[in-house]
mmCIF file with all atom_site columns, C-alpha atoms and ligand atoms in Angstrom:
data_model
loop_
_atom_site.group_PDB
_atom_site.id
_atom_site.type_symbol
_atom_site.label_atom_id
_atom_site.label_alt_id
_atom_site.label_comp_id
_atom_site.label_asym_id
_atom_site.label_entity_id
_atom_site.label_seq_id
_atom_site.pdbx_PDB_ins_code
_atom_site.Cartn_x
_atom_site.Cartn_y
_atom_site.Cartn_z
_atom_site.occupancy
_atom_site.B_iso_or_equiv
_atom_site.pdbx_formal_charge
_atom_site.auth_seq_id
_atom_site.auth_comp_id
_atom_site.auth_asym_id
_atom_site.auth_atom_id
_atom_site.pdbx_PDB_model_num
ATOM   1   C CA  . UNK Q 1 1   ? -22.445 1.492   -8.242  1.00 0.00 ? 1090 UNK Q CA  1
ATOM   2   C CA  . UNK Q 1 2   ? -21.182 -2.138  -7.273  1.00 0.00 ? 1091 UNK Q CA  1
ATOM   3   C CA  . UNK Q 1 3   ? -17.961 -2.431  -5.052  1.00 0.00 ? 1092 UNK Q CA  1
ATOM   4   C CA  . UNK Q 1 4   ? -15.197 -3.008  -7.143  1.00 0.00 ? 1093 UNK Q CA  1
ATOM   5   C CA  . UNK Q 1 5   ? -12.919 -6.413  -6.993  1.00 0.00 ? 1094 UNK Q CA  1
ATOM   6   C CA  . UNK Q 1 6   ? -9.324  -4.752  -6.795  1.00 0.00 ? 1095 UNK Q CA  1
ATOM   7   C CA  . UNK Q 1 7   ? -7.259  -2.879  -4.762  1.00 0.00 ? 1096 UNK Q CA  1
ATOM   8   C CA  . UNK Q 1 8   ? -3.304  -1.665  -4.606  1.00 0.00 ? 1097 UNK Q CA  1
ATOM   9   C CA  . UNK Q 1 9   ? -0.946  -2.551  -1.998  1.00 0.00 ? 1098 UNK Q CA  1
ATOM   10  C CA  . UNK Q 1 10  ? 2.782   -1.321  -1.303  1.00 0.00 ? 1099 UNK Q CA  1
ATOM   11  C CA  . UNK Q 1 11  ? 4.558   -3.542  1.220   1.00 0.00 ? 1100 UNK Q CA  1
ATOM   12  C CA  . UNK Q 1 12  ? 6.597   -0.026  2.460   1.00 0.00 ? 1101 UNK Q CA  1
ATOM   13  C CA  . UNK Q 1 13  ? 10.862  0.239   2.903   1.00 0.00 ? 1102 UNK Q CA  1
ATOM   14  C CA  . UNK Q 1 14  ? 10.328  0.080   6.710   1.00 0.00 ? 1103 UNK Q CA  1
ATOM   15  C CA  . UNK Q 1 15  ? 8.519   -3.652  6.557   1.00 0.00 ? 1104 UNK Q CA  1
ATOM   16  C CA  . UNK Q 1 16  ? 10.898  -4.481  4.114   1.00 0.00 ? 1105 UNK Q CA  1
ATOM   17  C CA  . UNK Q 1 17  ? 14.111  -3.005  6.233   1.00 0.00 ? 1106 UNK Q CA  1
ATOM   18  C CA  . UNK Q 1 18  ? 12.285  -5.452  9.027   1.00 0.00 ? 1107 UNK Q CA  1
ATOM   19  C CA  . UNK Q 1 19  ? 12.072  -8.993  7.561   1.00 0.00 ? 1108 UNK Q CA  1
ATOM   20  C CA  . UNK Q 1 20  ? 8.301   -8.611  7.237   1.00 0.00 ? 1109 UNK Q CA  1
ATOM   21  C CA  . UNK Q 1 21  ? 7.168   -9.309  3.501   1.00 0.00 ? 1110 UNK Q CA  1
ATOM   22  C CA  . UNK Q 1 22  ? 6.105   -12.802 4.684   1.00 0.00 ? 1111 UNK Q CA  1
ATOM   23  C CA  . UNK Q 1 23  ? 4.241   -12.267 7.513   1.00 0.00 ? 1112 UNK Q CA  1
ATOM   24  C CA  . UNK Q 1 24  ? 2.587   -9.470  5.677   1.00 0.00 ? 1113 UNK Q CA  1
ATOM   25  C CA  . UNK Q 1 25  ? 1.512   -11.642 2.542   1.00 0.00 ? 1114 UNK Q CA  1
ATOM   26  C CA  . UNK Q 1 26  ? 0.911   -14.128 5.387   1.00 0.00 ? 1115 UNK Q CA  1
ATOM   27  C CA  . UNK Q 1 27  ? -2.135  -11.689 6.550   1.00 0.00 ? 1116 UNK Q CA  1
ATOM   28  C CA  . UNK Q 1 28  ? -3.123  -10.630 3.076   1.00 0.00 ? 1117 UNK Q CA  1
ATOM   29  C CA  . UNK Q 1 29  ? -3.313  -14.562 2.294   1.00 0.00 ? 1118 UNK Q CA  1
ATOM   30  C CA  . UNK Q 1 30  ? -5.442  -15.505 5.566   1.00 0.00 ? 1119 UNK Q CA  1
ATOM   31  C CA  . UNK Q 1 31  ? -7.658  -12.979 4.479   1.00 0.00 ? 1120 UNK Q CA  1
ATOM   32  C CA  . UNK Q 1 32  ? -8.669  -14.389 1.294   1.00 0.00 ? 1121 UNK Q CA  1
ATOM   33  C CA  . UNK Q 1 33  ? -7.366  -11.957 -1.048  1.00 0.00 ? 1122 UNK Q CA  1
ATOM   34  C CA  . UNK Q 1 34  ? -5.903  -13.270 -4.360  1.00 0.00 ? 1123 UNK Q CA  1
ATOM   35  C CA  . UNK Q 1 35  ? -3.038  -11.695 -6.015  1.00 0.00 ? 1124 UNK Q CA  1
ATOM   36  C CA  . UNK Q 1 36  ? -3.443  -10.435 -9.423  1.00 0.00 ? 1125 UNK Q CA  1
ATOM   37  C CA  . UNK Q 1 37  ? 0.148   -8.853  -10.046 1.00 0.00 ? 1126 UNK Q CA  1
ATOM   38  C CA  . UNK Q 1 38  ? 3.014   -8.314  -7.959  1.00 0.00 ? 1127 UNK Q CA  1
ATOM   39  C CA  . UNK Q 1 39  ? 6.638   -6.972  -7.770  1.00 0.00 ? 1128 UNK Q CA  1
ATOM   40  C CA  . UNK Q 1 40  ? 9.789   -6.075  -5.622  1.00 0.00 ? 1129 UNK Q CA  1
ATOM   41  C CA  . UNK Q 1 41  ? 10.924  -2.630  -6.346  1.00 0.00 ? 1130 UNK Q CA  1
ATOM   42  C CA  . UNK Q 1 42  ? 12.467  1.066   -5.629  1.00 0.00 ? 1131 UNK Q CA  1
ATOM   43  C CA  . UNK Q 1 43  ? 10.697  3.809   -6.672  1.00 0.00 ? 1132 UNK Q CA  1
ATOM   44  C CA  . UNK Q 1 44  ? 12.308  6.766   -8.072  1.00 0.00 ? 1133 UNK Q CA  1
ATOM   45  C CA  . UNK Q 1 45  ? 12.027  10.199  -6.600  1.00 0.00 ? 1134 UNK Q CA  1
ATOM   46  C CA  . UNK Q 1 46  ? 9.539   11.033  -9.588  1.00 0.00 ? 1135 UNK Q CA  1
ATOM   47  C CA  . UNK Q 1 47  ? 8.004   8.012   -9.045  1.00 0.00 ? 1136 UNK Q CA  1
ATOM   48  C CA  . UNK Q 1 48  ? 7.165   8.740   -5.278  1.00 0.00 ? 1137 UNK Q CA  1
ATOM   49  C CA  . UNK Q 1 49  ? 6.572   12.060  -5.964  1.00 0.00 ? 1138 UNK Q CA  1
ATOM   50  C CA  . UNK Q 1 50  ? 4.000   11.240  -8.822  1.00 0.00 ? 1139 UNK Q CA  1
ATOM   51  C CA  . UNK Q 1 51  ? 2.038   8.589   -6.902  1.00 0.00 ? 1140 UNK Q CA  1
ATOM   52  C CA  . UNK Q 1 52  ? 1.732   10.885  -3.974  1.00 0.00 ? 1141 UNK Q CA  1
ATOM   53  C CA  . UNK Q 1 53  ? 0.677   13.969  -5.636  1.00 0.00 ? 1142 UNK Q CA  1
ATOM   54  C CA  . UNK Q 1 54  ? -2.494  14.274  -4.294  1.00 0.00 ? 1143 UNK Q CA  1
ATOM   55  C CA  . UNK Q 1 55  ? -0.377  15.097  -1.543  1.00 0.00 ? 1144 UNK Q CA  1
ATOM   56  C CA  . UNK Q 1 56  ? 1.953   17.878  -2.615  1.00 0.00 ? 1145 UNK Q CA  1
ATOM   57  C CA  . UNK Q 1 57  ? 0.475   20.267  -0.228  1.00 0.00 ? 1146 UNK Q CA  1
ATOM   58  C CA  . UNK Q 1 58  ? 1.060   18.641  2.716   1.00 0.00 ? 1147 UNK Q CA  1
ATOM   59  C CA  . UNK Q 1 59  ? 3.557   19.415  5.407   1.00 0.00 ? 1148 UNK Q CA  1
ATOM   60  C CA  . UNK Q 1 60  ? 4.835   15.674  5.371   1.00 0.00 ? 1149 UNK Q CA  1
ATOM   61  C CA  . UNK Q 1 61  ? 5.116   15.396  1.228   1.00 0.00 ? 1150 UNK Q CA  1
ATOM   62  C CA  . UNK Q 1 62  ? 9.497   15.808  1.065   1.00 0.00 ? 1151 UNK Q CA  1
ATOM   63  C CA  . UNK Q 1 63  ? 9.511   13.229  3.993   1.00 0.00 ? 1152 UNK Q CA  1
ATOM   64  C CA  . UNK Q 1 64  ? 7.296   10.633  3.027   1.00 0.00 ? 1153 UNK Q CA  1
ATOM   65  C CA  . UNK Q 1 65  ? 8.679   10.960  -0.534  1.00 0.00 ? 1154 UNK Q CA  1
ATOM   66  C CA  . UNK Q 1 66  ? 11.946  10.585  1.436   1.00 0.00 ? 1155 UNK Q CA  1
ATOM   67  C CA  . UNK Q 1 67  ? 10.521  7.521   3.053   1.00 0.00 ? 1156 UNK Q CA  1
ATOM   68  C CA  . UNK Q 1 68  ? 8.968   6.084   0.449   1.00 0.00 ? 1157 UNK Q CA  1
ATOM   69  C CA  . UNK Q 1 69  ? 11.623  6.366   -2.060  1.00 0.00 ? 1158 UNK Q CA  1
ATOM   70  C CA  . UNK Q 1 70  ? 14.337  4.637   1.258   1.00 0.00 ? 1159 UNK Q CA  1
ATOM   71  C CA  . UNK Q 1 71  ? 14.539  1.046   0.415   1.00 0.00 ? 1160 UNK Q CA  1
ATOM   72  C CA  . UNK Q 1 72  ? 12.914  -1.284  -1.618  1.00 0.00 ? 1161 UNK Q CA  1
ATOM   73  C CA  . UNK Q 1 73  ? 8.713   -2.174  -1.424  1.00 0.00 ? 1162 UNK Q CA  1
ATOM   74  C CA  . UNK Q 1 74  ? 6.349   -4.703  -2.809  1.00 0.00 ? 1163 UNK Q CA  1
ATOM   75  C CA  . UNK Q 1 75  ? 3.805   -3.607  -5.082  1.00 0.00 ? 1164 UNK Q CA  1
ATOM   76  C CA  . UNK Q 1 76  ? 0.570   -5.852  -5.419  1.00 0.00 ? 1165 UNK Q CA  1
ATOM   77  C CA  . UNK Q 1 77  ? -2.779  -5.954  -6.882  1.00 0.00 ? 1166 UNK Q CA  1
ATOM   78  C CA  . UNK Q 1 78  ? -4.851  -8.046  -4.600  1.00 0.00 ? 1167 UNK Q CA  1
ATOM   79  C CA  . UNK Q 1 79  ? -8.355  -8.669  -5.831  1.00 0.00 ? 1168 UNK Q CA  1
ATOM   80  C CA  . UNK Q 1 80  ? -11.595 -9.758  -3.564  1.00 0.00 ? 1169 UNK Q CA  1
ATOM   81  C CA  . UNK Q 1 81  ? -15.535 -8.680  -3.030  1.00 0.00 ? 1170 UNK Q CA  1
ATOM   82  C CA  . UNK Q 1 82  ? -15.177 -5.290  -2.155  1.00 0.00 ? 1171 UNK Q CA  1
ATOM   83  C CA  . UNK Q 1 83  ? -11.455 -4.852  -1.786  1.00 0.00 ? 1172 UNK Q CA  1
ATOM   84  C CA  . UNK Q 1 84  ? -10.643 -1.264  -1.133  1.00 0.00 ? 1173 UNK Q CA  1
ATOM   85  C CA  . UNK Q 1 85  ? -13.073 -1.221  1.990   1.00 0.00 ? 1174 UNK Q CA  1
ATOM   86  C CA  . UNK Q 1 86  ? -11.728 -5.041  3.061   1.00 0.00 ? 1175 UNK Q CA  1
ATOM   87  C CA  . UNK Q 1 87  ? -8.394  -4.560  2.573   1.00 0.00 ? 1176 UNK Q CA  1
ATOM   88  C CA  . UNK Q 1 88  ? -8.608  -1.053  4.499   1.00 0.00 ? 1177 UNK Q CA  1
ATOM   89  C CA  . UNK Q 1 89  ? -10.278 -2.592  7.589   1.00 0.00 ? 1178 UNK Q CA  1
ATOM   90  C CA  . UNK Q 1 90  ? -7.411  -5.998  7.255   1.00 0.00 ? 1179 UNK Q CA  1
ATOM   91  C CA  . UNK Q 1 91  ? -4.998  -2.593  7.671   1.00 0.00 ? 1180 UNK Q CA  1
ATOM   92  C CA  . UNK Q 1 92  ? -5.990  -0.247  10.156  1.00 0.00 ? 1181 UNK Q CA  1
ATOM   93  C CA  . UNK Q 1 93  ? -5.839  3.064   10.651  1.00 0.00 ? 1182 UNK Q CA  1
ATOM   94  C CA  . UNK Q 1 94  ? -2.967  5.326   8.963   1.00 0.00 ? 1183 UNK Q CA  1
ATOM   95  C CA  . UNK Q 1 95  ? -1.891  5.626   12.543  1.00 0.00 ? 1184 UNK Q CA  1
ATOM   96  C CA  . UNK Q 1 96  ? -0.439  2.331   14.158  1.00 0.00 ? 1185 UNK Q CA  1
ATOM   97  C CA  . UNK Q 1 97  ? -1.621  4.185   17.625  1.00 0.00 ? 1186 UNK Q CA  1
ATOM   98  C CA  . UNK Q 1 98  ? -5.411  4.464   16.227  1.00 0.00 ? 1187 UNK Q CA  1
ATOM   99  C CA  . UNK Q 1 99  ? -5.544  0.720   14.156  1.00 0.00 ? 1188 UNK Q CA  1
ATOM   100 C CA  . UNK Q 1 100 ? -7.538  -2.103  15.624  1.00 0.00 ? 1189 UNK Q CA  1
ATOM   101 C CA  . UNK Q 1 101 ? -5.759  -4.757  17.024  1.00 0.00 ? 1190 UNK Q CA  1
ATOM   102 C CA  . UNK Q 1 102 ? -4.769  -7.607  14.608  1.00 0.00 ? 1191 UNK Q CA  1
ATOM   103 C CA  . UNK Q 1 103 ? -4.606  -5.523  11.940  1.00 0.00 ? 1192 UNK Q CA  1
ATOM   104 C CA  . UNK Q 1 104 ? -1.198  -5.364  9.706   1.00 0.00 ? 1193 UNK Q CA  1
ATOM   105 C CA  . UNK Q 1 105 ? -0.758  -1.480  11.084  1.00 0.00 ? 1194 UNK Q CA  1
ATOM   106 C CA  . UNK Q 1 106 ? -0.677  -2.267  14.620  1.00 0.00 ? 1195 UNK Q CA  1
ATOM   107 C CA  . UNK Q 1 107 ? 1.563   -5.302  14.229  1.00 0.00 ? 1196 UNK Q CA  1
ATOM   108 C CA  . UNK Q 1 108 ? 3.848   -4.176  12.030  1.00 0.00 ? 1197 UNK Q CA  1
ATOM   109 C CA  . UNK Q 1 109 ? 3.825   -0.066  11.704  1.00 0.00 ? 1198 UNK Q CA  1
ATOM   110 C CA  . UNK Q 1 110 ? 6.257   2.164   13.534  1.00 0.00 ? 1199 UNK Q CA  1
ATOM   111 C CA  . UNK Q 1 111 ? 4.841   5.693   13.546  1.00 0.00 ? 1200 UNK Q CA  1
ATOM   112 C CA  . UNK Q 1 112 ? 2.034   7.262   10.999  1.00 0.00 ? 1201 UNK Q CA  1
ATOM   113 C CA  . UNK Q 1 113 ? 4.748   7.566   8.365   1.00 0.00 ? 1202 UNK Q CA  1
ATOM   114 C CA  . UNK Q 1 114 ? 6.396   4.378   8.235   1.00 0.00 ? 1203 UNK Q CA  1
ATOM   115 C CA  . UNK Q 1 115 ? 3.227   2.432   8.714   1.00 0.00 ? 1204 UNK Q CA  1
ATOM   116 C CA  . UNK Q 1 116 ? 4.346   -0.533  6.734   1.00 0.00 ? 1205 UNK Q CA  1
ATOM   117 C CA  . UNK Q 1 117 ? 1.568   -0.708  4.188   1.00 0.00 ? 1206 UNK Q CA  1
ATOM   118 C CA  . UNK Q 1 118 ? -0.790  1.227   1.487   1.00 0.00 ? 1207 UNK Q CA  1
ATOM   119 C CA  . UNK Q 1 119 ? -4.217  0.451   0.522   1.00 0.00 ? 1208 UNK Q CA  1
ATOM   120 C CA  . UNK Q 1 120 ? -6.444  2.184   -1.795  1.00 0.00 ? 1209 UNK Q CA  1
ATOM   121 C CA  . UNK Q 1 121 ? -8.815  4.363   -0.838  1.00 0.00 ? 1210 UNK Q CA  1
ATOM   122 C CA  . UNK Q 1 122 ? -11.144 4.471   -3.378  1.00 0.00 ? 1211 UNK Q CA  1
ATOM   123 C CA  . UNK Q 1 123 ? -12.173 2.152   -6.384  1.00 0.00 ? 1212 UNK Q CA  1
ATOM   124 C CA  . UNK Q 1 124 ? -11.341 4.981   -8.753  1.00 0.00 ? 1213 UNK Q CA  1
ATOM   125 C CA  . UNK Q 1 125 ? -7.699  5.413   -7.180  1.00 0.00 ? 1214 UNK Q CA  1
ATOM   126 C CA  . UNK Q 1 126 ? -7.650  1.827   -6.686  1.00 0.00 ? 1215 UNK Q CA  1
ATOM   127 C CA  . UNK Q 1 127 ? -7.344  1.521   -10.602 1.00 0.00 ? 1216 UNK Q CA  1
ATOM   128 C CA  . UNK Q 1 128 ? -5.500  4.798   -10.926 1.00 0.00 ? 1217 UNK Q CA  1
ATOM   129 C CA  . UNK Q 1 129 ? -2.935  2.723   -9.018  1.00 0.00 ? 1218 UNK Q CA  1
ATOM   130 C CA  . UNK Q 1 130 ? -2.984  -0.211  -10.358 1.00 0.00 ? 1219 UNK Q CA  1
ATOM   131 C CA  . UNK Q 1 131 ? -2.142  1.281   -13.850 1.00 0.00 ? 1220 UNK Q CA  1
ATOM   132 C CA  . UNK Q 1 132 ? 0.829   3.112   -11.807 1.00 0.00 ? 1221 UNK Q CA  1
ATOM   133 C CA  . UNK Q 1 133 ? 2.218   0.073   -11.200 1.00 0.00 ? 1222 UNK Q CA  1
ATOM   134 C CA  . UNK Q 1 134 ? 1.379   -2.435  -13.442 1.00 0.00 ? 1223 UNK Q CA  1
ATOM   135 C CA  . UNK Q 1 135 ? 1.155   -3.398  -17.507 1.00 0.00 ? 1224 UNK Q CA  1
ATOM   136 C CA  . UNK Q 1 136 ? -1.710  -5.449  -18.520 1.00 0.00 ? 1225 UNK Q CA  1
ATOM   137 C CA  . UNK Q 1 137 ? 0.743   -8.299  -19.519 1.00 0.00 ? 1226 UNK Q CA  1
ATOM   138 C CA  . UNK Q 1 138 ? 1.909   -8.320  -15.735 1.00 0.00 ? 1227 UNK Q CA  1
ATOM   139 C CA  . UNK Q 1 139 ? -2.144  -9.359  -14.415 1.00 0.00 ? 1228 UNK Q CA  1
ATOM   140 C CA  . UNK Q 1 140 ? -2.935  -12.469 -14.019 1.00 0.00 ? 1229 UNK Q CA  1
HETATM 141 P P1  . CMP B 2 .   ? -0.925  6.026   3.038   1.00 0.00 ? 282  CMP B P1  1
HETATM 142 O O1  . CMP B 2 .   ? -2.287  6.252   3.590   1.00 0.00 ? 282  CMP B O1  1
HETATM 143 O O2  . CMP B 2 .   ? -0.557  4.745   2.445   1.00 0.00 ? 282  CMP B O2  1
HETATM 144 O O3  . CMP B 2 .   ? -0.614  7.199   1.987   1.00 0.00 ? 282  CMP B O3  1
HETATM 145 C C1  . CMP B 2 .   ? -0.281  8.492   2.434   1.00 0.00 ? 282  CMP B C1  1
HETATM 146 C C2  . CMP B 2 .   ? 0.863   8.372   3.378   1.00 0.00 ? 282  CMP B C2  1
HETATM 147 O O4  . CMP B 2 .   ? 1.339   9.560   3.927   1.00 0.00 ? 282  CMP B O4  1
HETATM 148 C C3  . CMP B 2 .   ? 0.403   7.574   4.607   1.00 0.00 ? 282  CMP B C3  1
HETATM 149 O O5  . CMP B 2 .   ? 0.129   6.257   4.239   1.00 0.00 ? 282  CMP B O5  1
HETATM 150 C C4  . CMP B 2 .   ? 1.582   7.782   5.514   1.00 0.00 ? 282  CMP B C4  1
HETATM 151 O O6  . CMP B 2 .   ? 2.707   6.978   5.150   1.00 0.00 ? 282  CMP B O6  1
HETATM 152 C C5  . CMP B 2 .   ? 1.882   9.244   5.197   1.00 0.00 ? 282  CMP B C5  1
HETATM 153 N N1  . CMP B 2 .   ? 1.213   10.123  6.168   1.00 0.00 ? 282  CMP B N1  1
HETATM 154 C C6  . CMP B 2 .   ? -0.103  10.338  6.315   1.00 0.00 ? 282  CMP B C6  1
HETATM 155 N N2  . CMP B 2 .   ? -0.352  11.227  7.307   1.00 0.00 ? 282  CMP B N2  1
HETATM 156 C C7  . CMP B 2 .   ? 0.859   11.582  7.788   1.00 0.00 ? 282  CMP B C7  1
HETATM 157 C C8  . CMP B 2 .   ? 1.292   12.461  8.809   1.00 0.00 ? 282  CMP B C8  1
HETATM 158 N N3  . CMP B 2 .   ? 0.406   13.162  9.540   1.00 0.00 ? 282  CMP B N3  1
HETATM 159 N N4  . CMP B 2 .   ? 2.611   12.576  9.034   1.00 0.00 ? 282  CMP B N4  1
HETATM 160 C C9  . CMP B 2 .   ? 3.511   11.871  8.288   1.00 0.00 ? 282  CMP B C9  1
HETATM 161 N N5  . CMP B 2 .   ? 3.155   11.014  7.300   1.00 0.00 ? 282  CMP B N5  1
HETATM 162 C C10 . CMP B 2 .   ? 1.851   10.864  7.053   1.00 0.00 ? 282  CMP B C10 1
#
């Protein structure tokens, strides 16, 4: 099956808290990624809690609902050849200590929680996301 074209970011509460939406979308930009839909928010607790299901089991789940739910984020939908797999090597790894340098994680992540961004990982959850987020009237 062909790569798909989309992919869903969160600009997380600790870039936010730190003054770095705009270097962030800086990156994003540089990388030639267009943005399809985007907005400045707070999720709720059920919110958080919802979007991280896949999660529930984990020993981290009440903090990074915690985390996630802190401060406000930025919700995108960036779209590109292949996006989930680009936008996840523009990122890093889920651990700033493990991500390649130059990537958003290891200039602007703290710790393997508040690790400033999300990317899909998948095409399927890419969309999953993407409806999580955003109306059809709100794509462009
Ligand atoms: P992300 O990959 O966007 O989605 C799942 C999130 O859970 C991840 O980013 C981190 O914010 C968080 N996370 C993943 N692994 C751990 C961990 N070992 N300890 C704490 N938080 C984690």
């Amino acid at each position: 099956m062909a790569a798909g074209n989309i992919t869903l970011t969160m600009i997380k509460p600790d870039a936010v808290r730190k003054n770095n939406i705009g270097p962030i979308l800086g990156k994003i930009n540089e990388a030639g990624f267009r943005i399809r839909a985007m907005k400045y928010t707070q999720l709720t607790k059920a919110q958080a809690e919802a979007f991280y299901a896949v999660h529930a089991e984990r020993p981290f789940y009440a903090d990074l609902v915690a985390f996630m739910t802190s401060g406000p984020i930025v919700a995108a939908i960036l779209e590109k050849d292949n996006a989930v797999q680009e936008f996840r090597k523009l990122i890093g790894s889920t651990n700033p200590k493990d991500a390649a340098p130059g990537t958003i994680r290891q200039l602007f992540a703290e710790d393997v929680q508040n690790n400033a961004v999300h990317g899909s990982d998948s095409d399927e959850n890419a969309n999953i996301e993407a409806d999580f987020h955003f109306a059809k009237t709100e794509r462009f």
